XYZ file of C-alpha atoms in Angstrom:
146
model
C 0.000 0.000 0.000
C 1.250 3.466 -0.908
C 2.171 5.825 1.898
C -0.289 8.304 0.309
C -3.098 6.037 1.525
C -1.992 6.508 5.131
C -1.585 10.289 4.968
C -4.243 12.386 6.638
C -5.483 15.724 5.382
C -6.326 17.816 8.439
C -9.056 20.401 8.089
C -8.694 23.687 9.922
C -11.503 24.773 12.234
C -12.440 27.386 9.632
C -12.765 24.940 6.729
C -16.296 24.337 5.473
C -16.856 21.729 2.772
C -20.207 22.300 1.091
C -21.938 20.259 -1.565
C -25.413 19.590 -2.858
C -26.798 16.555 -4.629
C -29.968 15.805 -6.496
C -32.395 13.326 -4.858
C -30.525 10.385 -6.408
C -27.239 11.527 -4.786
C -25.591 12.975 -7.912
C -23.388 15.963 -7.082
C -24.790 19.256 -8.385
C -22.594 21.713 -6.477
C -19.270 21.675 -4.627
C -17.563 24.681 -3.076
C -13.909 25.494 -3.664
C -12.829 24.167 -0.252
C -14.436 20.790 -1.002
C -12.621 20.635 -4.341
C -9.311 21.584 -2.705
C -9.565 18.968 0.063
C -10.990 16.153 -2.061
C -8.670 16.773 -5.007
C -11.553 16.557 -7.488
C -12.470 19.455 -9.764
C -16.100 20.490 -10.117
C -16.027 19.060 -13.643
C -14.982 15.670 -12.254
C -17.569 15.801 -9.456
C -20.712 17.134 -11.080
C -23.071 14.317 -11.976
C -21.087 11.754 -9.986
C -22.524 9.913 -6.975
C -21.738 11.541 -3.639
C -20.026 8.327 -2.450
C -17.168 9.267 -4.786
C -15.257 10.244 -1.627
C -16.285 7.320 0.595
C -13.427 5.728 2.514
C -13.375 1.917 2.745
C -13.136 2.116 6.554
C -16.642 3.570 6.764
C -19.370 0.990 7.350
C -22.124 0.780 4.755
C -24.611 0.638 7.644
C -23.678 4.190 8.684
C -24.593 5.488 5.235
C -27.745 3.360 5.176
C -28.731 5.062 8.436
C -27.969 8.468 6.954
C -30.036 7.780 3.822
C -32.971 6.409 5.815
C -32.887 9.564 7.933
C -32.607 12.154 5.156
C -34.995 10.396 2.766
C -37.460 10.482 5.652
C -37.181 14.264 5.587
C -34.915 14.657 8.614
C -31.376 15.997 9.009
C -28.464 13.678 9.872
C -25.183 14.477 11.608
C -22.147 12.331 12.335
C -18.416 11.823 11.948
C -17.289 10.518 8.566
C -13.942 9.379 7.207
C -13.539 10.313 3.538
C -10.821 9.747 0.961
C -9.354 12.210 -1.470
C -8.727 11.589 -5.157
C -5.069 10.786 -4.476
C -5.898 8.241 -1.750
C -5.260 10.347 1.332
C -8.013 10.532 3.940
C -9.755 13.162 6.014
C -12.204 13.124 8.916
C -15.184 15.466 8.978
C -18.187 16.233 11.072
C -20.960 15.901 8.482
C -24.375 17.542 8.596
C -26.719 16.480 5.800
C -30.174 17.914 5.360
C -32.922 17.514 2.778
C -34.041 20.658 0.935
C -37.748 20.650 0.070
C -39.872 22.617 -2.370
C -43.129 24.409 -1.483
C -45.047 21.131 -1.723
C -42.703 19.423 0.756
C -41.015 17.235 -1.865
C -37.267 16.701 -1.419
C -35.525 18.401 -4.338
C -31.913 18.124 -3.175
C -29.654 17.325 -0.256
C -27.147 19.728 1.227
C -24.044 18.474 2.999
C -21.914 20.698 5.211
C -18.708 19.115 6.485
C -16.455 20.713 9.053
C -13.427 20.024 11.223
C -13.921 17.013 13.515
C -13.100 17.570 17.186
C -9.696 16.025 18.008
C -10.975 14.174 21.089
C -13.832 12.543 19.184
C -11.507 11.728 16.290
C -9.031 9.992 18.637
C -11.842 7.856 20.081
C -13.016 6.937 16.583
C -9.480 6.077 15.472
C -9.029 3.832 18.524
C -12.248 2.042 17.586
C -11.309 1.701 13.908
C -8.179 -0.227 14.879
C -10.408 -2.910 16.428
C -12.361 -3.587 13.236
C -11.734 -4.611 9.646
C -12.245 -1.960 6.938
C -15.936 -1.374 6.317
C -16.896 -3.268 9.468
C -17.024 -0.414 11.968
C -20.083 -0.386 14.209
C -22.782 2.061 13.136
C -22.977 3.523 16.644
C -20.070 4.046 19.031
C -20.940 5.010 22.595
C -18.542 7.466 24.181
C -18.535 7.967 27.937
C -18.964 11.623 29.015
C -15.497 11.740 30.588
C -13.794 9.412 28.170
């Protein structure tokens, strides 16, 4: 495995990655920060499925939970490990919300990803070492003082 695949991209606390997708999860917008961090240009991203950046360590069940939540009309928030075009990875705190028209129909999804708190990230990393790629538990309970 290339050392690129073990290199982390660290987001600053000011970094905001913003994207929108159509209801079938095809990317329709990506801000400059998202392009810079992911390594994909808007031309490469537009029309592609949003899982273009999914890291193999992330369990499919976590995304199933997210899709169940947002397709039900509710917002979803959680930590996510993504991969860049060149194979590096980055952790984000993701907030995904459905955008509805006047009739209440979901017309797009908006995803805002920000810096993930270092303490939470360290707990998640400790847990990821216990599991095979893609086999992380969907929910990790963290003690208030731990």
